[in-house]
Amino acid sequence: MQKVAVIHTSPVSLNELKALFAELLPEVEMINIIDDSLLEEVKRNNGITPGIVSRMCLYGQAAQSMGVDLILNQCSSVGESADIVKQTVTCPLLKIDEPMAEEAVQLGTKIGVIATVGSTMKPSCNLIRTKARQAGKAVEMKEYLVAGALDILMKEKNQEKHNELVLKEIKKAEQECDVIVLAQGSMTVMLPYLEGISKPVLTSPRKAVERVKQMLAQQA
């Protein structure tokens, strides 16, 4: 049986990813490593710290010691530390937002990035720029930060208010961009509200698990 370790910085996407693994990878064992101190630290410092990098590398080594075939990094905010982890492990590592970033570059040149926590914006935009460079394509980024919305969703448990704030920015981006990227996995709660949006709106979890499936098939 193939195994995948998922490194989480909060439990917000855990059930959704479990459901996607059950649907798309029922024969694969999913191992979850959750450290919710990572997200709080990255938010406090508005970026990754040496402590975050150190713990992420430890979790990468722990995953490898379990004999996993692949590591999936669940959190965009610590994506740049995952790039460092990638250099320290022998198994493949996929960042959850990589397939989404690649698709955004394919779909348009003016890309709107919506985030609900400030620490996610820079690594998300940097990843899209990297994918654009790799594709030999010039893109223009437009940032839409819905400050505080993640706390409204996770701490206040007020999904309705979170959705209202995010949808307002999606509608703004719809007028100004070719394609809209929802930078965090937690924003898949917006999917039922996007029917009337005329521009492509991309989310990361399903695309990432589909990519995991492809990568595992290549190893089999």
PDB file of C-alpha atoms in Angstrom:
ATOM      1  CA  MET A   1       0.000   0.000   0.000  1.00  0.00           C
ATOM      2  CA  GLN A   2       1.314   3.446  -0.950  1.00  0.00           C
ATOM      3  CA  LYS A   3       1.465   6.114   1.776  1.00  0.00           C
ATOM      4  CA  VAL A   4       1.172   9.901   1.716  1.00  0.00           C
ATOM      5  CA  ALA A   5       1.992  12.185   4.638  1.00  0.00           C
ATOM      6  CA  VAL A   6       0.109  15.478   4.780  1.00  0.00           C
ATOM      7  CA  ILE A   7       1.680  18.275   6.844  1.00  0.00           C
ATOM      8  CA  HIS A   8      -1.036  20.619   8.156  1.00  0.00           C
ATOM      9  CA  THR A   9      -0.787  23.921  10.033  1.00  0.00           C
ATOM     10  CA  SER A  10      -4.405  23.702  11.217  1.00  0.00           C
ATOM     11  CA  PRO A  11      -7.214  21.139  11.111  1.00  0.00           C
ATOM     12  CA  VAL A  12      -9.313  23.389   8.839  1.00  0.00           C
ATOM     13  CA  SER A  13      -8.777  21.303   5.676  1.00  0.00           C
ATOM     14  CA  LEU A  14      -8.370  17.905   7.349  1.00  0.00           C
ATOM     15  CA  ASN A  15     -11.853  16.502   6.720  1.00  0.00           C
ATOM     16  CA  GLU A  16     -11.989  17.811   3.172  1.00  0.00           C
ATOM     17  CA  LEU A  17      -8.634  16.250   2.307  1.00  0.00           C
ATOM     18  CA  LYS A  18      -9.646  12.971   3.963  1.00  0.00           C
ATOM     19  CA  ALA A  19     -12.784  12.946   1.794  1.00  0.00           C
ATOM     20  CA  LEU A  20     -10.765  13.671  -1.355  1.00  0.00           C
ATOM     21  CA  PHE A  21      -8.305  10.869  -0.533  1.00  0.00           C
ATOM     22  CA  ALA A  22     -11.239   8.491   0.105  1.00  0.00           C
ATOM     23  CA  GLU A  23     -12.717   9.451  -3.276  1.00  0.00           C
ATOM     24  CA  LEU A  24      -9.605   9.652  -5.453  1.00  0.00           C
ATOM     25  CA  LEU A  25      -7.031   7.516  -3.601  1.00  0.00           C
ATOM     26  CA  PRO A  26      -8.975   4.888  -1.636  1.00  0.00           C
ATOM     27  CA  GLU A  27      -6.042   2.434  -1.735  1.00  0.00           C
ATOM     28  CA  VAL A  28      -3.552   4.975  -0.348  1.00  0.00           C
ATOM     29  CA  GLU A  29      -2.828   5.365   3.367  1.00  0.00           C
ATOM     30  CA  MET A  30      -3.083   9.022   4.429  1.00  0.00           C
ATOM     31  CA  ILE A  31      -0.928  10.053   7.409  1.00  0.00           C
ATOM     32  CA  ASN A  32      -1.648  13.466   8.935  1.00  0.00           C
ATOM     33  CA  ILE A  33       0.900  15.582  10.811  1.00  0.00           C
ATOM     34  CA  ILE A  34      -0.755  18.664  12.354  1.00  0.00           C
ATOM     35  CA  ASP A  35       1.066  21.501  14.112  1.00  0.00           C
ATOM     36  CA  ASP A  36      -1.225  24.490  14.617  1.00  0.00           C
ATOM     37  CA  SER A  37       1.610  26.537  16.142  1.00  0.00           C
ATOM     38  CA  LEU A  38       3.065  26.934  12.642  1.00  0.00           C
ATOM     39  CA  LEU A  39       0.187  29.046  11.333  1.00  0.00           C
ATOM     40  CA  GLU A  40       0.110  31.257  14.427  1.00  0.00           C
ATOM     41  CA  GLU A  41       3.864  31.818  14.164  1.00  0.00           C
ATOM     42  CA  VAL A  42       3.753  32.662  10.482  1.00  0.00           C
ATOM     43  CA  LYS A  43       0.861  35.093  11.099  1.00  0.00           C
ATOM     44  CA  ARG A  44       2.702  36.807  13.989  1.00  0.00           C
ATOM     45  CA  ASN A  45       5.840  37.236  11.902  1.00  0.00           C
ATOM     46  CA  ASN A  46       4.122  37.791   8.538  1.00  0.00           C
ATOM     47  CA  GLY A  47       6.320  35.104   7.033  1.00  0.00           C
ATOM     48  CA  ILE A  48       8.311  31.989   7.804  1.00  0.00           C
ATOM     49  CA  THR A  49      10.884  31.941  10.630  1.00  0.00           C
ATOM     50  CA  PRO A  50      13.916  29.714  11.357  1.00  0.00           C
ATOM     51  CA  GLY A  51      11.729  27.876  13.910  1.00  0.00           C
ATOM     52  CA  ILE A  52       9.094  27.131  11.266  1.00  0.00           C
ATOM     53  CA  VAL A  53      11.738  25.861   8.855  1.00  0.00           C
ATOM     54  CA  SER A  54      13.260  23.695  11.595  1.00  0.00           C
ATOM     55  CA  ARG A  55       9.937  22.094  12.563  1.00  0.00           C
ATOM     56  CA  MET A  56       8.876  21.582   8.955  1.00  0.00           C
ATOM     57  CA  CYS A  57      12.169  19.803   8.249  1.00  0.00           C
ATOM     58  CA  LEU A  58      11.603  17.595  11.314  1.00  0.00           C
ATOM     59  CA  TYR A  59       8.129  16.692  10.034  1.00  0.00           C
ATOM     60  CA  GLY A  60       9.605  15.921   6.610  1.00  0.00           C
ATOM     61  CA  GLN A  61      12.131  13.578   8.214  1.00  0.00           C
ATOM     62  CA  ALA A  62       9.407  12.008  10.374  1.00  0.00           C
ATOM     63  CA  ALA A  63       7.273  11.408   7.272  1.00  0.00           C
ATOM     64  CA  GLN A  64      10.198   9.857   5.455  1.00  0.00           C
ATOM     65  CA  SER A  65      10.902   7.573   8.440  1.00  0.00           C
ATOM     66  CA  MET A  66       7.355   6.238   8.060  1.00  0.00           C
ATOM     67  CA  GLY A  67       8.205   5.099   4.546  1.00  0.00           C
ATOM     68  CA  VAL A  68       5.869   7.474   2.723  1.00  0.00           C
ATOM     69  CA  ASP A  69       5.842   7.674  -1.051  1.00  0.00           C
ATOM     70  CA  LEU A  70       5.026  11.392  -1.116  1.00  0.00           C
ATOM     71  CA  ILE A  71       4.630  14.393   1.210  1.00  0.00           C
ATOM     72  CA  LEU A  72       1.834  16.928   0.657  1.00  0.00           C
ATOM     73  CA  ASN A  73       2.245  20.364   2.244  1.00  0.00           C
ATOM     74  CA  GLN A  74      -1.259  21.593   3.089  1.00  0.00           C
ATOM     75  CA  CYS A  75      -0.565  25.224   3.996  1.00  0.00           C
ATOM     76  CA  SER A  76       0.260  27.961   1.490  1.00  0.00           C
ATOM     77  CA  SER A  77       1.568  30.236   4.262  1.00  0.00           C
ATOM     78  CA  VAL A  78       4.521  27.899   4.948  1.00  0.00           C
ATOM     79  CA  GLY A  79       5.050  27.006   1.295  1.00  0.00           C
ATOM     80  CA  GLU A  80       8.503  28.573   1.173  1.00  0.00           C
ATOM     81  CA  SER A  81       9.641  26.386   4.097  1.00  0.00           C
ATOM     82  CA  ALA A  82       8.315  23.363   2.188  1.00  0.00           C
ATOM     83  CA  ASP A  83      10.736  24.285  -0.608  1.00  0.00           C
ATOM     84  CA  ILE A  84      13.549  23.847   1.933  1.00  0.00           C
ATOM     85  CA  VAL A  85      12.092  20.550   3.230  1.00  0.00           C
ATOM     86  CA  LYS A  86      12.089  19.308  -0.375  1.00  0.00           C
ATOM     87  CA  GLN A  87      15.890  19.542  -0.402  1.00  0.00           C
ATOM     88  CA  THR A  88      16.187  17.365   2.745  1.00  0.00           C
ATOM     89  CA  VAL A  89      14.006  14.374   1.801  1.00  0.00           C
ATOM     90  CA  THR A  90      14.333  11.752  -0.912  1.00  0.00           C
ATOM     91  CA  CYS A  91      10.600  11.262  -1.515  1.00  0.00           C
ATOM     92  CA  PRO A  92       8.647  13.751  -3.690  1.00  0.00           C
ATOM     93  CA  LEU A  93       7.032  16.739  -1.972  1.00  0.00           C
ATOM     94  CA  LEU A  94       4.077  18.614  -3.455  1.00  0.00           C
ATOM     95  CA  LYS A  95       2.794  21.958  -2.243  1.00  0.00           C
ATOM     96  CA  ILE A  96      -1.007  22.002  -2.229  1.00  0.00           C
ATOM     97  CA  ASP A  97      -1.201  25.157  -4.347  1.00  0.00           C
ATOM     98  CA  GLU A  98       1.299  24.170  -7.066  1.00  0.00           C
ATOM     99  CA  PRO A  99      -1.204  22.627  -9.530  1.00  0.00           C
ATOM    100  CA  MET A 100      -3.552  25.602  -8.994  1.00  0.00           C
ATOM    101  CA  ALA A 101      -0.726  28.094  -9.671  1.00  0.00           C
ATOM    102  CA  GLU A 102       0.198  26.261 -12.888  1.00  0.00           C
ATOM    103  CA  GLU A 103      -3.415  26.326 -14.085  1.00  0.00           C
ATOM    104  CA  ALA A 104      -3.768  30.036 -13.269  1.00  0.00           C
ATOM    105  CA  VAL A 105      -0.753  30.797 -15.473  1.00  0.00           C
ATOM    106  CA  GLN A 106      -2.257  28.726 -18.299  1.00  0.00           C
ATOM    107  CA  LEU A 107      -5.640  30.470 -18.073  1.00  0.00           C
ATOM    108  CA  GLY A 108      -4.707  34.139 -18.009  1.00  0.00           C
ATOM    109  CA  THR A 109      -2.163  36.941 -17.830  1.00  0.00           C
ATOM    110  CA  LYS A 110      -3.927  39.081 -15.212  1.00  0.00           C
ATOM    111  CA  ILE A 111      -4.260  36.933 -12.101  1.00  0.00           C
ATOM    112  CA  GLY A 112      -6.193  37.970  -9.004  1.00  0.00           C
ATOM    113  CA  VAL A 113      -5.023  36.351  -5.765  1.00  0.00           C
ATOM    114  CA  ILE A 114      -7.471  36.357  -2.861  1.00  0.00           C
ATOM    115  CA  ALA A 115      -6.210  35.523   0.628  1.00  0.00           C
ATOM    116  CA  THR A 116      -7.807  35.714   4.072  1.00  0.00           C
ATOM    117  CA  VAL A 117      -4.540  35.991   6.018  1.00  0.00           C
ATOM    118  CA  GLY A 118      -1.693  38.327   5.123  1.00  0.00           C
ATOM    119  CA  SER A 119       1.060  35.733   5.515  1.00  0.00           C
ATOM    120  CA  THR A 120      -0.373  33.702   2.624  1.00  0.00           C
ATOM    121  CA  MET A 121      -0.315  36.472   0.027  1.00  0.00           C
ATOM    122  CA  LYS A 122       3.424  36.779  -0.615  1.00  0.00           C
ATOM    123  CA  PRO A 123       4.244  33.043  -0.953  1.00  0.00           C
ATOM    124  CA  SER A 124       1.136  32.499  -3.108  1.00  0.00           C
ATOM    125  CA  CYS A 125       2.066  35.324  -5.481  1.00  0.00           C
ATOM    126  CA  ASN A 126       5.711  34.229  -5.540  1.00  0.00           C
ATOM    127  CA  LEU A 127       4.680  30.686  -6.475  1.00  0.00           C
ATOM    128  CA  ILE A 128       2.536  31.939  -9.367  1.00  0.00           C
ATOM    129  CA  ARG A 129       5.386  34.155 -10.578  1.00  0.00           C
ATOM    130  CA  THR A 130       7.743  31.149 -10.436  1.00  0.00           C
ATOM    131  CA  LYS A 131       5.316  29.013 -12.443  1.00  0.00           C
ATOM    132  CA  ALA A 132       4.920  31.863 -14.960  1.00  0.00           C
ATOM    133  CA  ARG A 133       8.700  32.131 -15.385  1.00  0.00           C
ATOM    134  CA  GLN A 134       8.925  28.363 -15.871  1.00  0.00           C
ATOM    135  CA  ALA A 135       6.209  28.617 -18.535  1.00  0.00           C
ATOM    136  CA  GLY A 136       7.940  31.567 -20.210  1.00  0.00           C
ATOM    137  CA  LYS A 137       4.881  33.748 -19.714  1.00  0.00           C
ATOM    138  CA  ALA A 138       4.508  37.311 -18.421  1.00  0.00           C
ATOM    139  CA  VAL A 139       1.719  37.718 -15.860  1.00  0.00           C
ATOM    140  CA  GLU A 140       0.355  40.614 -13.842  1.00  0.00           C
ATOM    141  CA  MET A 141      -0.653  39.930 -10.240  1.00  0.00           C
ATOM    142  CA  LYS A 142      -3.412  41.742  -8.368  1.00  0.00           C
ATOM    143  CA  GLU A 143      -3.739  41.149  -4.626  1.00  0.00           C
ATOM    144  CA  TYR A 144      -7.029  41.041  -2.704  1.00  0.00           C
ATOM    145  CA  LEU A 145      -6.449  40.584   1.021  1.00  0.00           C
ATOM    146  CA  VAL A 146      -9.568  39.898   3.103  1.00  0.00           C
ATOM    147  CA  ALA A 147      -7.846  40.696   6.393  1.00  0.00           C
ATOM    148  CA  GLY A 148      -9.181  38.821   9.408  1.00  0.00           C
ATOM    149  CA  ALA A 149     -11.532  36.572   7.463  1.00  0.00           C
ATOM    150  CA  LEU A 150      -9.669  33.382   8.390  1.00  0.00           C
ATOM    151  CA  ASP A 151     -10.087  34.155  12.093  1.00  0.00           C
ATOM    152  CA  ILE A 152     -13.782  34.839  11.483  1.00  0.00           C
ATOM    153  CA  LEU A 153     -14.065  31.367   9.932  1.00  0.00           C
ATOM    154  CA  MET A 154     -11.854  29.415  12.347  1.00  0.00           C
ATOM    155  CA  LYS A 155     -12.125  31.190  15.687  1.00  0.00           C
ATOM    156  CA  GLU A 156     -15.541  32.863  15.533  1.00  0.00           C
ATOM    157  CA  LYS A 157     -16.989  29.937  13.507  1.00  0.00           C
ATOM    158  CA  ASN A 158     -18.915  32.502  11.447  1.00  0.00           C
ATOM    159  CA  GLN A 159     -18.854  31.004   7.958  1.00  0.00           C
ATOM    160  CA  GLU A 160     -21.593  33.327   6.674  1.00  0.00           C
ATOM    161  CA  LYS A 161     -19.614  36.488   7.478  1.00  0.00           C
ATOM    162  CA  HIS A 162     -16.409  34.951   6.080  1.00  0.00           C
ATOM    163  CA  ASN A 163     -18.187  34.071   2.848  1.00  0.00           C
ATOM    164  CA  GLU A 164     -19.741  37.520   2.516  1.00  0.00           C
ATOM    165  CA  LEU A 165     -16.351  39.254   2.882  1.00  0.00           C
ATOM    166  CA  VAL A 166     -14.576  36.902   0.477  1.00  0.00           C
ATOM    167  CA  LEU A 167     -17.349  37.024  -2.128  1.00  0.00           C
ATOM    168  CA  LYS A 168     -17.123  40.828  -2.192  1.00  0.00           C
ATOM    169  CA  GLU A 169     -13.437  40.562  -3.182  1.00  0.00           C
ATOM    170  CA  ILE A 170     -14.139  37.792  -5.714  1.00  0.00           C
ATOM    171  CA  LYS A 171     -16.658  40.087  -7.425  1.00  0.00           C
ATOM    172  CA  LYS A 172     -14.120  42.908  -7.458  1.00  0.00           C
ATOM    173  CA  ALA A 173     -11.490  40.590  -8.962  1.00  0.00           C
ATOM    174  CA  GLU A 174     -14.018  39.374 -11.533  1.00  0.00           C
ATOM    175  CA  GLN A 175     -14.114  42.890 -12.991  1.00  0.00           C
ATOM    176  CA  GLU A 176     -10.338  43.356 -13.006  1.00  0.00           C
ATOM    177  CA  CYS A 177      -8.720  39.971 -13.774  1.00  0.00           C
ATOM    178  CA  ASP A 178      -8.708  37.024 -16.224  1.00  0.00           C
ATOM    179  CA  VAL A 179      -8.554  34.348 -13.545  1.00  0.00           C
ATOM    180  CA  ILE A 180      -9.072  34.319  -9.778  1.00  0.00           C
ATOM    181  CA  VAL A 181      -7.012  32.241  -7.345  1.00  0.00           C
ATOM    182  CA  LEU A 182      -8.346  31.448  -3.860  1.00  0.00           C
ATOM    183  CA  ALA A 183      -5.016  31.159  -2.092  1.00  0.00           C
ATOM    184  CA  GLN A 184      -6.005  28.970   0.871  1.00  0.00           C
ATOM    185  CA  GLY A 185      -7.563  25.524   0.999  1.00  0.00           C
ATOM    186  CA  SER A 186     -10.020  26.797   3.626  1.00  0.00           C
ATOM    187  CA  MET A 187     -11.635  28.928   0.918  1.00  0.00           C
ATOM    188  CA  THR A 188     -13.257  25.923  -0.774  1.00  0.00           C
ATOM    189  CA  VAL A 189     -16.266  26.847   1.421  1.00  0.00           C
ATOM    190  CA  MET A 190     -16.864  29.471  -1.304  1.00  0.00           C
ATOM    191  CA  LEU A 191     -17.487  26.927  -4.075  1.00  0.00           C
ATOM    192  CA  PRO A 192     -21.319  26.908  -3.736  1.00  0.00           C
ATOM    193  CA  TYR A 193     -21.371  30.717  -4.150  1.00  0.00           C
ATOM    194  CA  LEU A 194     -19.421  30.977  -7.404  1.00  0.00           C
ATOM    195  CA  GLU A 195     -22.034  29.981  -9.989  1.00  0.00           C
ATOM    196  CA  GLY A 196     -22.639  33.539 -11.193  1.00  0.00           C
ATOM    197  CA  ILE A 197     -18.945  34.459 -11.461  1.00  0.00           C
ATOM    198  CA  SER A 198     -17.935  34.821 -15.118  1.00  0.00           C
ATOM    199  CA  LYS A 199     -14.169  34.318 -14.659  1.00  0.00           C
ATOM    200  CA  PRO A 200     -12.450  31.046 -13.661  1.00  0.00           C
ATOM    201  CA  VAL A 201     -12.107  30.752  -9.863  1.00  0.00           C
ATOM    202  CA  LEU A 202      -9.475  28.227  -8.779  1.00  0.00           C
ATOM    203  CA  THR A 203      -9.135  26.392  -5.461  1.00  0.00           C
ATOM    204  CA  SER A 204      -6.326  24.066  -4.465  1.00  0.00           C
ATOM    205  CA  PRO A 205      -7.354  20.862  -2.593  1.00  0.00           C
ATOM    206  CA  ARG A 206      -8.947  18.763  -5.375  1.00  0.00           C
ATOM    207  CA  LYS A 207      -6.341  19.765  -7.951  1.00  0.00           C
ATOM    208  CA  ALA A 208      -3.578  18.828  -5.491  1.00  0.00           C
ATOM    209  CA  VAL A 209      -5.005  15.388  -4.680  1.00  0.00           C
ATOM    210  CA  GLU A 210      -5.481  14.722  -8.413  1.00  0.00           C
ATOM    211  CA  ARG A 211      -1.800  15.592  -8.894  1.00  0.00           C
ATOM    212  CA  VAL A 212      -0.835  13.321  -5.976  1.00  0.00           C
ATOM    213  CA  LYS A 213      -2.696  10.513  -7.762  1.00  0.00           C
ATOM    214  CA  GLN A 214      -0.714  11.148 -10.964  1.00  0.00           C
ATOM    215  CA  MET A 215       2.603  11.271  -9.090  1.00  0.00           C
ATOM    216  CA  LEU A 216       1.890   8.029  -7.199  1.00  0.00           C
ATOM    217  CA  ALA A 217       0.864   6.297 -10.447  1.00  0.00           C
ATOM    218  CA  GLN A 218       4.241   7.225 -11.935  1.00  0.00           C
ATOM    219  CA  GLN A 219       5.977   5.574  -8.962  1.00  0.00           C
ATOM    220  CA  ALA A 220       3.916   2.380  -9.012  1.00  0.00           C
TER     221      ALA A 220
END
